[in-house]
Short mmCIF file of C-alpha atoms in Angstrom, two decimals:
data_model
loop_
_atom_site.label_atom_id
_atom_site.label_comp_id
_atom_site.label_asym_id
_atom_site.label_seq_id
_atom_site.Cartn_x
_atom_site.Cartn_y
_atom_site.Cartn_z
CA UNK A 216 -46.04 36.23 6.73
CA UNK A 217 -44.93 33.70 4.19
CA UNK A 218 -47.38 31.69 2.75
CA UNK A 219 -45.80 28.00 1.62
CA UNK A 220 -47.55 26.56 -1.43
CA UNK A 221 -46.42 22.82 -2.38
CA UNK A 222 -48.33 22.34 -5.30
CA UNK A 223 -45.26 22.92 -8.06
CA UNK A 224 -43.92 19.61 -6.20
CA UNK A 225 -45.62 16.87 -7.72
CA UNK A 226 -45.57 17.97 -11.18
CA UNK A 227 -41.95 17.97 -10.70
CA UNK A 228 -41.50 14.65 -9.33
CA UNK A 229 -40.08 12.81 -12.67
CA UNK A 230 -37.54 15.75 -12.69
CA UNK A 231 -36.31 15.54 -9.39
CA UNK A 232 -36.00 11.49 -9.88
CA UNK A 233 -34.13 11.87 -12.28
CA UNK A 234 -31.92 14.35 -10.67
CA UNK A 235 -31.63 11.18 -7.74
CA UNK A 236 -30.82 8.81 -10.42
CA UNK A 237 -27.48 11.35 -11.18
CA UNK A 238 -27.03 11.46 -7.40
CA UNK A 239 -27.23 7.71 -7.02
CA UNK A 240 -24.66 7.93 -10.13
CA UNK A 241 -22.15 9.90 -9.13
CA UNK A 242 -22.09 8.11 -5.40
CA UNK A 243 -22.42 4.42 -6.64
CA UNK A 244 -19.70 5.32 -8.96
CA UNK A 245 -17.33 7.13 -6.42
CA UNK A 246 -17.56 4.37 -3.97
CA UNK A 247 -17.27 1.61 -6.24
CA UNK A 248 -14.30 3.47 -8.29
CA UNK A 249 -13.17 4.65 -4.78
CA UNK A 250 -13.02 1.64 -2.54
CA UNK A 251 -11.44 0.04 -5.40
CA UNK A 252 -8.35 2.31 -6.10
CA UNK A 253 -8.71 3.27 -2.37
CA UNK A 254 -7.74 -0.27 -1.69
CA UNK A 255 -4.39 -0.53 -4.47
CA UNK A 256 -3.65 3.04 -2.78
CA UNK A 257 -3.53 1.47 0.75
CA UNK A 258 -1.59 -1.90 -0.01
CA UNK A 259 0.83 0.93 -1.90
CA UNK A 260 1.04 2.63 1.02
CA UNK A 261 1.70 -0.06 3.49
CA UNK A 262 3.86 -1.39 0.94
CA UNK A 263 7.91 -1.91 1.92
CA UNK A 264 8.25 -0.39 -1.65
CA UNK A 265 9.64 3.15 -0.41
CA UNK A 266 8.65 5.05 -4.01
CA UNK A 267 5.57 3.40 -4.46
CA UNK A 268 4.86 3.91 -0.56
CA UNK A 269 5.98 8.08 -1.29
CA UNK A 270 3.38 8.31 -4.53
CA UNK A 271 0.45 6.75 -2.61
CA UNK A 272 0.92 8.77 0.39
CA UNK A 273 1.50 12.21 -1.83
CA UNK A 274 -1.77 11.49 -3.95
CA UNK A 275 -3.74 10.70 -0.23
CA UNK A 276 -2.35 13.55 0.74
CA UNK A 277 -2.88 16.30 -1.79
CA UNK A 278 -6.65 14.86 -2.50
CA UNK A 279 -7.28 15.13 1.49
CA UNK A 280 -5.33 18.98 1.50
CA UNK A 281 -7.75 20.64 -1.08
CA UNK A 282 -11.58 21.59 -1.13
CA UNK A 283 -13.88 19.28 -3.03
CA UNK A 284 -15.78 21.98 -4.97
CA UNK A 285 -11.81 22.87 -6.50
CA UNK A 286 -11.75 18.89 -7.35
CA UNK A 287 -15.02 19.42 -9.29
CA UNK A 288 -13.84 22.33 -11.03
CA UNK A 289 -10.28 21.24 -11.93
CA UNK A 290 -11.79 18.14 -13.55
CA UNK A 291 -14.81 20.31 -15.59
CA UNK A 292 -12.91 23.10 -17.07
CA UNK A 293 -8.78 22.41 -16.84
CA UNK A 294 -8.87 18.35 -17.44
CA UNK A 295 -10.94 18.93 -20.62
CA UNK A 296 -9.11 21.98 -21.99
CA UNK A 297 -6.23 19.60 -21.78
CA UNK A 298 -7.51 16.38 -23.71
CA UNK A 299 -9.43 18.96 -25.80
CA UNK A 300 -5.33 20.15 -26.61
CA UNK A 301 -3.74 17.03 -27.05
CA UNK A 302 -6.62 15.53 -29.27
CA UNK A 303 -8.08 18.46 -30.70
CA UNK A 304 -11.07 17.67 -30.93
CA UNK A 305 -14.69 18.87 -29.04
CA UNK A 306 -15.90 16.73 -26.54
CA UNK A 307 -19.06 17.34 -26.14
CA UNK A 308 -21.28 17.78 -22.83
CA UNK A 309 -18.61 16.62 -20.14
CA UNK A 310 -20.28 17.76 -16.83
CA UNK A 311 -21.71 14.02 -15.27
CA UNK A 312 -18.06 12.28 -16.93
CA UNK A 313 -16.33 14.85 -15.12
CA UNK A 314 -18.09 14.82 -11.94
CA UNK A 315 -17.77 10.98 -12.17
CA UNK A 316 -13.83 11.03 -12.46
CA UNK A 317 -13.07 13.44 -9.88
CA UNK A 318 -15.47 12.23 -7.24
CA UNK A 319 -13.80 8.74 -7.68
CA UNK A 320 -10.56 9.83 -7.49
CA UNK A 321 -11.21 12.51 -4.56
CA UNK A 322 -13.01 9.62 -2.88
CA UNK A 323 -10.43 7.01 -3.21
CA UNK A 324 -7.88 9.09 -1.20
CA UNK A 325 -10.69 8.98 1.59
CA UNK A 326 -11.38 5.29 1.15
CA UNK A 327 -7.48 4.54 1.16
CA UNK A 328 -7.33 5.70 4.90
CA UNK A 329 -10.30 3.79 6.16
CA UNK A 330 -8.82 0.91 4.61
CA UNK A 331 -5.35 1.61 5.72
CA UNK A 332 -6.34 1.14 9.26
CA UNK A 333 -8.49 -1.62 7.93
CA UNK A 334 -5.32 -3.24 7.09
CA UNK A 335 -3.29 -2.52 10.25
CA UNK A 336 -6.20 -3.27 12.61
CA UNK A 337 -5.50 -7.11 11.31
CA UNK A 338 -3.35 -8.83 13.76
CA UNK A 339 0.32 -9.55 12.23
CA UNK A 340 -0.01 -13.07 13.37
CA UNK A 341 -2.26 -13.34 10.60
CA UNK A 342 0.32 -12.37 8.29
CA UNK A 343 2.64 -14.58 9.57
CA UNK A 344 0.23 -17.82 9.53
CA UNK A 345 -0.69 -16.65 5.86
CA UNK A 346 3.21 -16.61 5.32
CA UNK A 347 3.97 -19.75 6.98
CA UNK A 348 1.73 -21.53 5.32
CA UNK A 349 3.46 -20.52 1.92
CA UNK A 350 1.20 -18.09 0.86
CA UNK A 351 2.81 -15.65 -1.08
CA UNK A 352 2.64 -11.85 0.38
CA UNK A 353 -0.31 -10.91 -2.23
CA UNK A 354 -2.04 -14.25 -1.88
CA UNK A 355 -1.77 -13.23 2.26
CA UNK A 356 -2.76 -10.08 1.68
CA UNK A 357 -5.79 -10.89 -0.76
CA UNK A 358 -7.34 -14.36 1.03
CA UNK A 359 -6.16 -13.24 4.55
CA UNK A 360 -5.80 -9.85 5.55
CA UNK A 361 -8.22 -7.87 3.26
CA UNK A 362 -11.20 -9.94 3.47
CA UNK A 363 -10.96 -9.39 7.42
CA UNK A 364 -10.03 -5.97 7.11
CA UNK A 365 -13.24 -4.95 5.44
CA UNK A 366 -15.23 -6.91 7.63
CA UNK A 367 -14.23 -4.46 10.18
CA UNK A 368 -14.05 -1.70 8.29
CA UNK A 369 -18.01 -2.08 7.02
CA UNK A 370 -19.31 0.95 9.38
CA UNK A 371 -16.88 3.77 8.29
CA UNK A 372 -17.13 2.10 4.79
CA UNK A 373 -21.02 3.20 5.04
CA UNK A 374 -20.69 6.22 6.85
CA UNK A 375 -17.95 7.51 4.34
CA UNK A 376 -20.95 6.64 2.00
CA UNK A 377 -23.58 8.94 3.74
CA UNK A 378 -20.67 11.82 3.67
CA UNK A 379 -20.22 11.36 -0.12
CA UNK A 380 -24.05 11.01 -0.76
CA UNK A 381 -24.34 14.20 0.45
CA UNK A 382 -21.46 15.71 -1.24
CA UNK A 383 -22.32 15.02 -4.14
CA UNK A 384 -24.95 18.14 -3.97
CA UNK A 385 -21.27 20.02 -4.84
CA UNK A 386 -21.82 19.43 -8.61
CA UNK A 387 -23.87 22.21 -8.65
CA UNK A 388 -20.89 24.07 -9.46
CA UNK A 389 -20.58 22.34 -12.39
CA UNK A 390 -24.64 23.00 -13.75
CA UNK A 391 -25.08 19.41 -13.64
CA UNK A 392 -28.94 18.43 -12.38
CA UNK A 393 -28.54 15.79 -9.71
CA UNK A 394 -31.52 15.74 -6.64
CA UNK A 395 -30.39 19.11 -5.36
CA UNK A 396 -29.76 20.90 -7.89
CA UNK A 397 -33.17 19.87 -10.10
CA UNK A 398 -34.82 20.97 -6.83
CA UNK A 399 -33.25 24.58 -6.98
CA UNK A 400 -34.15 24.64 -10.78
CA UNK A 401 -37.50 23.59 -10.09
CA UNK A 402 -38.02 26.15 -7.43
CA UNK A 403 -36.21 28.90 -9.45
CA UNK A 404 -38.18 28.70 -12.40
CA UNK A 405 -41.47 28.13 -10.07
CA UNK A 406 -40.64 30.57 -7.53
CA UNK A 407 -40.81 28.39 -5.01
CA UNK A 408 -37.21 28.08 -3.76
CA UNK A 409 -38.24 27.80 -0.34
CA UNK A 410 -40.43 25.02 -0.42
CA UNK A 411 -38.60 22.91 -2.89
CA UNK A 412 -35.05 23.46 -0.80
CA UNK A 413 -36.93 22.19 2.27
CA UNK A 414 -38.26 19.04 0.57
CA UNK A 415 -35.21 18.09 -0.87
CA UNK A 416 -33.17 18.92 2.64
CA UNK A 417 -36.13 16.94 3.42
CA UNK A 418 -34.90 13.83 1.60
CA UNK A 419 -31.76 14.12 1.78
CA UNK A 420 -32.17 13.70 5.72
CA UNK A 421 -35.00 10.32 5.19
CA UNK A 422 -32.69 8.44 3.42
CA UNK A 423 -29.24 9.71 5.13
CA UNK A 424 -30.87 8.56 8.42
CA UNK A 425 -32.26 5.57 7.22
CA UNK A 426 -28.61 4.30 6.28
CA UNK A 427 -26.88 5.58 9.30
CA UNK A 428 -29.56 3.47 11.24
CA UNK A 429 -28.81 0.27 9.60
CA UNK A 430 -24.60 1.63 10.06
CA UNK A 431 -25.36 1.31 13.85
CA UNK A 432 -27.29 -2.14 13.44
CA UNK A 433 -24.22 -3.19 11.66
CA UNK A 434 -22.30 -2.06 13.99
CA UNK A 435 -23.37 -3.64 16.60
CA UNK A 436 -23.92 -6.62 14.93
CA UNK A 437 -19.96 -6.89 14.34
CA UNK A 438 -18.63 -5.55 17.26
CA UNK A 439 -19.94 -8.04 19.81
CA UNK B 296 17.55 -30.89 8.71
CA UNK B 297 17.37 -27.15 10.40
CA UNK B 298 21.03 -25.76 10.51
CA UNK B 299 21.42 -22.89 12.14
CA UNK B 300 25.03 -21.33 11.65
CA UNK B 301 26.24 -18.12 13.64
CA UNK B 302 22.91 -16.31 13.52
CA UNK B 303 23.17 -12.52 15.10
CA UNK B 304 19.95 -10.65 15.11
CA UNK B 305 19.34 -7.14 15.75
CA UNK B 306 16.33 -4.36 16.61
CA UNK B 307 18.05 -1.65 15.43
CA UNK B 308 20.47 -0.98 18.12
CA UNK B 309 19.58 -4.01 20.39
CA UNK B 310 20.86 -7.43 19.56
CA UNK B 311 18.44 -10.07 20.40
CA UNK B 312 20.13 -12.93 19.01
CA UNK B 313 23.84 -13.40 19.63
CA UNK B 314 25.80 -16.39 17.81
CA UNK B 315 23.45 -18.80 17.77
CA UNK B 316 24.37 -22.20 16.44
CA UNK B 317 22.73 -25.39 16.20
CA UNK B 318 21.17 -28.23 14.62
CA UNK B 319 18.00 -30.10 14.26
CA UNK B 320 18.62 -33.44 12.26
CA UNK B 321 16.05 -35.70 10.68
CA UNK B 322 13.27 -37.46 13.06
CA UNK B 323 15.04 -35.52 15.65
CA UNK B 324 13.39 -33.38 18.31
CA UNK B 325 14.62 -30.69 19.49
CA UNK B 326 13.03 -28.43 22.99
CA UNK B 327 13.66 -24.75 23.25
CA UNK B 328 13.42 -23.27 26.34
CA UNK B 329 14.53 -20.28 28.38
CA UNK B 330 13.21 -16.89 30.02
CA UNK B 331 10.38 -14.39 28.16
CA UNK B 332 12.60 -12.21 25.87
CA UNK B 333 15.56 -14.98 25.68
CA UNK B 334 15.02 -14.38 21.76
CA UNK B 335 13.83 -18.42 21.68
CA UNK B 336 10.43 -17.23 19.46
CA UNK B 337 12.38 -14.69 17.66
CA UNK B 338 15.04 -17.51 16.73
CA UNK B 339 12.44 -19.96 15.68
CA UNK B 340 10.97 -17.25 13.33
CA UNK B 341 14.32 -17.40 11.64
CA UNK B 342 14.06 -20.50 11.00
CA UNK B 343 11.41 -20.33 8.20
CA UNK B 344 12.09 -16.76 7.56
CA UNK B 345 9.13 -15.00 9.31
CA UNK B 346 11.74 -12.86 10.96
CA UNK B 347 15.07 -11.57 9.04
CA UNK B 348 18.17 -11.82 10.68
CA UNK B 349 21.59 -9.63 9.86
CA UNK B 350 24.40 -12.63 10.47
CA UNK B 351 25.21 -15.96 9.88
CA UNK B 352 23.01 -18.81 7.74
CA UNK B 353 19.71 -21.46 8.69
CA UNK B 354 19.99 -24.04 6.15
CA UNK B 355 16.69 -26.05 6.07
CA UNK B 356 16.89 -29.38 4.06
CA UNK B 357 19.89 -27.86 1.83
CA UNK B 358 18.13 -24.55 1.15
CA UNK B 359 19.64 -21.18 2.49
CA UNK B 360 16.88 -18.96 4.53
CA UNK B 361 18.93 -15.86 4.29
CA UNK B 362 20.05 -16.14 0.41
CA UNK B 363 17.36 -13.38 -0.96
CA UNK B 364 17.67 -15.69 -3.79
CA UNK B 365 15.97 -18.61 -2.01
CA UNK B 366 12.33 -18.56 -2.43
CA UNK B 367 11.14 -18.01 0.57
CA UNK B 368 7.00 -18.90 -0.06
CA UNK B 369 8.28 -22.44 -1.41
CA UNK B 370 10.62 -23.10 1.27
CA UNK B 371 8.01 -22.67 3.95
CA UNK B 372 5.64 -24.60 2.15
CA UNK B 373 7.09 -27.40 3.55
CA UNK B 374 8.02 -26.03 7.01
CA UNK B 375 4.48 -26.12 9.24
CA UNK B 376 4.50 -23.89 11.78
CA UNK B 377 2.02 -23.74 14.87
CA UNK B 378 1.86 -19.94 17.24
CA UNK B 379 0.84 -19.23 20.11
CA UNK B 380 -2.06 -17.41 19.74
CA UNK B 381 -3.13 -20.52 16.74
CA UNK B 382 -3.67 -17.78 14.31
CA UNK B 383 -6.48 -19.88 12.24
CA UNK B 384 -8.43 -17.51 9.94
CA UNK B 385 -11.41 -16.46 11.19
CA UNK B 386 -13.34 -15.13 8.15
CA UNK B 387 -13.37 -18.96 7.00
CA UNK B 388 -14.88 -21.85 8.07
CA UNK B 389 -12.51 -25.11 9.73
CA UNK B 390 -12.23 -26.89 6.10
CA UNK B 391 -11.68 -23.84 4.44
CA UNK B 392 -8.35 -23.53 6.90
CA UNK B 393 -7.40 -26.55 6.09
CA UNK B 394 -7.49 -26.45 2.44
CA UNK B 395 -6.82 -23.03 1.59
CA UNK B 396 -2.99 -23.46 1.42
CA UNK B 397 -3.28 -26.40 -0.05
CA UNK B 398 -5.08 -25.58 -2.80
CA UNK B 399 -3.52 -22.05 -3.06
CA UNK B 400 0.11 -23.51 -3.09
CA UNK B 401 0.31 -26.80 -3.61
CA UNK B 402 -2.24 -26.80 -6.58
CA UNK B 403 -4.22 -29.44 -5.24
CA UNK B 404 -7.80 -30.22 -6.25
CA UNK B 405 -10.70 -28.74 -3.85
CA UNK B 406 -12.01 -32.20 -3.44
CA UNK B 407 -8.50 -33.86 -2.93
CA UNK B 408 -7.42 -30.82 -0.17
CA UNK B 409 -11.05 -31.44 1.45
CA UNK B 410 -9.99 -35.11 2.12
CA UNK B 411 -7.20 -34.78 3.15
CA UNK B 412 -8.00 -31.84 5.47
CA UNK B 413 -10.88 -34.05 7.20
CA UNK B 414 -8.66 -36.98 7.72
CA UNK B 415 -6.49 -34.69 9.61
CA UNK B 416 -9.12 -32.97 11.44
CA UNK B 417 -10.22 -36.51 12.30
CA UNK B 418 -6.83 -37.68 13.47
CA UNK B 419 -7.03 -34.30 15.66
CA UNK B 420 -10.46 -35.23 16.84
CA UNK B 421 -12.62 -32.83 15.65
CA UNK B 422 -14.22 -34.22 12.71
CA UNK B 423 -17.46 -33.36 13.79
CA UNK B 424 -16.32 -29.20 13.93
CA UNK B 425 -15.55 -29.32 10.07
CA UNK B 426 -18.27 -26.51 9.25
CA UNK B 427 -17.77 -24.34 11.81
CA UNK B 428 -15.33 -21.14 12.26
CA UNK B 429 -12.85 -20.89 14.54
CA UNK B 430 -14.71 -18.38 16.96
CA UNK B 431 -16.42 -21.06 17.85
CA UNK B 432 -14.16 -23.79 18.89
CA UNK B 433 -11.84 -23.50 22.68
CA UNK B 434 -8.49 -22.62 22.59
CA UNK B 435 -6.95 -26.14 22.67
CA UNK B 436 -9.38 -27.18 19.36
CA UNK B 437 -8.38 -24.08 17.84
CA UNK B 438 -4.57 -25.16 18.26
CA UNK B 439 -5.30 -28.84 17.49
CA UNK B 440 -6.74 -27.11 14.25
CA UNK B 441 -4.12 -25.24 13.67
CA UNK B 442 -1.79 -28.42 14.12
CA UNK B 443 -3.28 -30.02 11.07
CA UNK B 444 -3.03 -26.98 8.85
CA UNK B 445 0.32 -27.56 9.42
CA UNK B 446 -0.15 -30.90 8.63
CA UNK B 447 -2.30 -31.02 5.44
CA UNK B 448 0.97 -29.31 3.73
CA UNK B 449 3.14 -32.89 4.03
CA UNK B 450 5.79 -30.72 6.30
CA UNK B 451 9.55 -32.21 6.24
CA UNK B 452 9.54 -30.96 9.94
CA UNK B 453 7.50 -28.73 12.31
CA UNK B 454 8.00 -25.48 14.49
CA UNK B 455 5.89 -24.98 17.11
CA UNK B 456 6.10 -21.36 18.93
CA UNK B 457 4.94 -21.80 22.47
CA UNK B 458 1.77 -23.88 21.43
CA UNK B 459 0.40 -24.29 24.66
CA UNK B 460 1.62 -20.92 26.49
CA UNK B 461 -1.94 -19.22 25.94
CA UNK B 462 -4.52 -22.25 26.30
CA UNK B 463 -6.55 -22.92 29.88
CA UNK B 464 -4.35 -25.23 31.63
CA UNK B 465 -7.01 -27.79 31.61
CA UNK B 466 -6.59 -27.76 27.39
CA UNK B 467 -2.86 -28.06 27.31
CA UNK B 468 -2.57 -31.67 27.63
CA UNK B 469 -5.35 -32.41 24.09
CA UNK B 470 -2.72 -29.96 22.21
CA UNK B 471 0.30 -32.05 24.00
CA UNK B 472 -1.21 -35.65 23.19
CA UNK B 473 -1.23 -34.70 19.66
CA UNK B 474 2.42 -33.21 19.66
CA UNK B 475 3.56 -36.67 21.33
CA UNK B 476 1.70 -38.54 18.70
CA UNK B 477 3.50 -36.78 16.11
CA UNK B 478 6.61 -36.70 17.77
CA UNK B 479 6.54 -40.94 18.21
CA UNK B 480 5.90 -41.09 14.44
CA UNK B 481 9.29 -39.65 13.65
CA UNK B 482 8.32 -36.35 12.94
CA UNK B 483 11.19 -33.45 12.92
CA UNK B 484 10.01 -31.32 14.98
CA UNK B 485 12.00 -27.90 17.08
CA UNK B 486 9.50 -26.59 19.82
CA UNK B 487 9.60 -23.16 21.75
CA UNK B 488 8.18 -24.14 25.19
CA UNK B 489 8.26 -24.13 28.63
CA UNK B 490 5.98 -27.90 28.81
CA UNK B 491 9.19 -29.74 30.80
CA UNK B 492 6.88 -32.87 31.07
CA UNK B 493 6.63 -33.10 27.06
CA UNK B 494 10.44 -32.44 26.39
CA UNK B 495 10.88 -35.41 29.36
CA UNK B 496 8.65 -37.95 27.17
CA UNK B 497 9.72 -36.71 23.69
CA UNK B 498 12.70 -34.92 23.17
CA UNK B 499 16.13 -35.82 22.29
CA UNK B 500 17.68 -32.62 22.96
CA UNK B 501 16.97 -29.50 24.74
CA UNK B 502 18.39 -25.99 24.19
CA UNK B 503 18.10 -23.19 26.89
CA UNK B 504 18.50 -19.59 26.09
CA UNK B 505 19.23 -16.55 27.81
CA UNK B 506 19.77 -13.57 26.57
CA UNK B 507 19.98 -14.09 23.24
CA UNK B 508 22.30 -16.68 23.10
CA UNK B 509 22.46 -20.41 23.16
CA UNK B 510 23.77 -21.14 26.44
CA UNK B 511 22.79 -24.66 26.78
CA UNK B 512 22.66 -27.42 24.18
CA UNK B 513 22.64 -31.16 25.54
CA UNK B 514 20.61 -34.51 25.06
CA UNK B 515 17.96 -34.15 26.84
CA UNK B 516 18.86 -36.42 30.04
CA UNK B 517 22.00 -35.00 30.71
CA UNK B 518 19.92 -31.38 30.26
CA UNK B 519 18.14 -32.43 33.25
CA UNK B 520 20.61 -34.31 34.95
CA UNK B 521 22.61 -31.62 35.30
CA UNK B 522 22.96 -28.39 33.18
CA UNK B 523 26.59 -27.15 33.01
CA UNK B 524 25.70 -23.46 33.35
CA UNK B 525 24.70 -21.83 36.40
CA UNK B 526 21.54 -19.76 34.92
CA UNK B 527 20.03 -23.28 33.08
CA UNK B 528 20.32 -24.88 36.72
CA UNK B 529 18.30 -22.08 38.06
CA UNK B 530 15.60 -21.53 35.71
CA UNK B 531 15.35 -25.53 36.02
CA UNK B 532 15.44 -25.42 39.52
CA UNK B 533 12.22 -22.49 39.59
CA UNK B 534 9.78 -24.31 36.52
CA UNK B 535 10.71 -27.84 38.17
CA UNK B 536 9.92 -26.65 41.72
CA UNK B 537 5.85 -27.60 41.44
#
């Protein structure tokens, strides 16, 4: 029978903050980075602009058609090799820059879509009142449709975040020490992979629930 | 005022305006009526370029609506329009409606849009709803509203799209009363609706359509004295009936 001991946890409880502090990183940054080119990737796409509409829809589309983990390791070892070529230089430790970049551009191509049907779920009366009144198409889009399309979109918006939160345990792959991967140091070099997995799956689930709580209280909030 | 010169209009295959030609002059106003899907709304969205159209011209006020020259955001500037479903903005509050355009496109100060937003709000008689969203006002105080938007951009006429075709009945007549009012003060003004009792008090002329096409065009008492074509006698003789 297997005997759980817990005491290697609280010694490592700076480490593993730490590690959350690179988890809260990399997500803050990703949906920050990623609503924000999300959004210029869905006006591009709705766009009447036929090449600009072809290049938003091919980046949604080959960001939505490949694994994550891939993402992670394109942007660790082929991205740098490449700079490392055209400036010749060393870069130094890349691993959190590099999980940064391609977690906010793998994200945006899943916050463009939310926010596309952000956009369309906006009546196109709007549009035209916006348009009548001699607001330009960007002013109509900016002060008219956006700021009600996010209103809407404010559950998927924070359940897209819950999904990334806990993506972001992929980095792994990459050796860098966010909340997960401390833990599986910390239990590695303890012995105590069991125990430390099961408190971080642990916290993972406390705080993933506690935000898809206050998702539904949103929700129904706005929906009524 | 509003010319409107040979305009054809087409959904892809199907043509939903046909030749349409006609003319709104200054302080003149002008009735459009006719069946659902007689292209009167779509026509009227020509007008200030809301919808394109493939043939023909609208002149409004000596600028061409279908140059792609002409800029379009300027033009309507000074062409208020009013819909049917009032289409105020519903993330912002009433005096944000009002003075969003104004300050957005005509430059003007916050505190010089405010007051001049109020004043119209007042002359709609809602003062007192300044502060609050839309959500919260009825139908017919929405579209009263949404009649002074119009209004707080010094329009050199007005279209209104079937302003009263989705209000209670019992709120029609508040959004009328203030479309009279304007009209008596010499407004220019081309309205898409089926209200015969307001085109009896305040028009000069009325158009029918069917189909697409302009098949009536007269002053407005020989309109209901006694329509030339067969179909405008009939759809008069069914909306006049109760």
């Amino acid at each position: 029978m297997y005997e759980f001991d817990w005491s290697s946890i609280p010694g490592a409880l700076p480490l593993l903050g730490k590690g959350l502090l690179v988890t809260l990183e990399v997500t803050l940054t990703a949906i920050v980075v990623g609503i924000g080119w999300g959004t210029l990737l869905a006006v591009a796409r709705l766009s009447s602009n036929r090449l600009l509409s072809f290049l938003a829809a091919g980046y949604v589309n080959l960001f939505r058609s490949v694994p994550l983990v891939m993402v992670i390791l394109w942007f660790y070892l082929i991205v740098p090799q490449a700079l490392k070529g055209l400036f010749g230089q060393d870069i130094g430790d890349i691993r959190l820059v590099s999980a940064l970049v391609a977690f906010a551009l793998f994200e945006a191509a899943y916050y463009s879509e939310i926010i596309r049907a952000g956009i369309q779920s906006v009546p196109k009366g709007q549009v035209a009142a916006g348009l009548a009144l001699g607001l330009t198409p960007g002013q109509t889009m900016r002060l008219v449709v956006l700021p009600q399309a996010f209103r809407n979109m404010i559950p998927l918006l924070l359940t897209q975040a819950i999904i990334l939160f806990q993506d972001t345990s992929l980095v792994y792959v990459i050796g860098l020490s966010d909340f997960f991967g401390t833990a599986y140091k910390v239990g590695d070099r303890d012995g105590r992979l069991v125990e430390l997995l099961l408190f971080a799956g642990a916290a993972y689930f406390v705080i993933c629930f506690t935000v898809s709580r206050l998702v539904k209280h949103l929700q129904a909030r706005f929906i009524k | 005022m509003i010319e409107i010169k040979n305009v054809s209009k087409w959904y892809g295959q199907f043509q939903v305006l046909t030749d349409c030609t006609t003319e709104v002059k200054k302080g003149e106003v002008v009735v459009v009526c006719g069946p659902s899907g007689s292209g009167k709304s779509t026509l009227i969205k020509c007008v200030n370029g809301l919808e394109p159209f493939q043939q023909g011209d609208i002149v409004v006020n000596g600028t061409s609506v279908g140059d792609p020259r002409t800029n379009l955001s300027k033009l309507r500037s000074h062409v208020g329009m009013v819909f049917q479903h009032f289409e105020l903005f519903p993330h912002m509050t009433i005096t944000d409606n009002l003075t969003i355009a104004q300050v957005k496109v005509l430059g003007r100060s916050r505190e010089e849009a405010t007051d001049k937003g109020l004043k119209l709000l007042d002359r709609v008689g809602l003062k007192a709803h300044a502060h609050k969203h839309p959500g919260q006002l009825s139908g017919g105080q929405q579209q009263r509203v949404a009649i002074a938007r119009a209004l707080a951009m010094d329009p050199i006429c007005m279209l209104f799209d079937e302003p009263t075709s989705a209000l209670d009945p019992e709120m029609i007549n508040e959004v009328l009363d203030v479309m009279v009012e304007l009209a008596q003060e010499g407004m220019t003004m081309m309205c898409v609706t089926h209200e015969m009792g307001f085109a009896r008090k305040v028009a000069h002329r009325v158009i029918f359509m069917d189909q697409g096409r302009i098949v009536e065009d007269a002053a407005k008492d020989d309109f209901f004295g006694k329509p030339h074509s067969e179909r405008a006698q009939q759809f008069l003789a069914k909306i006049l009936q109760h």
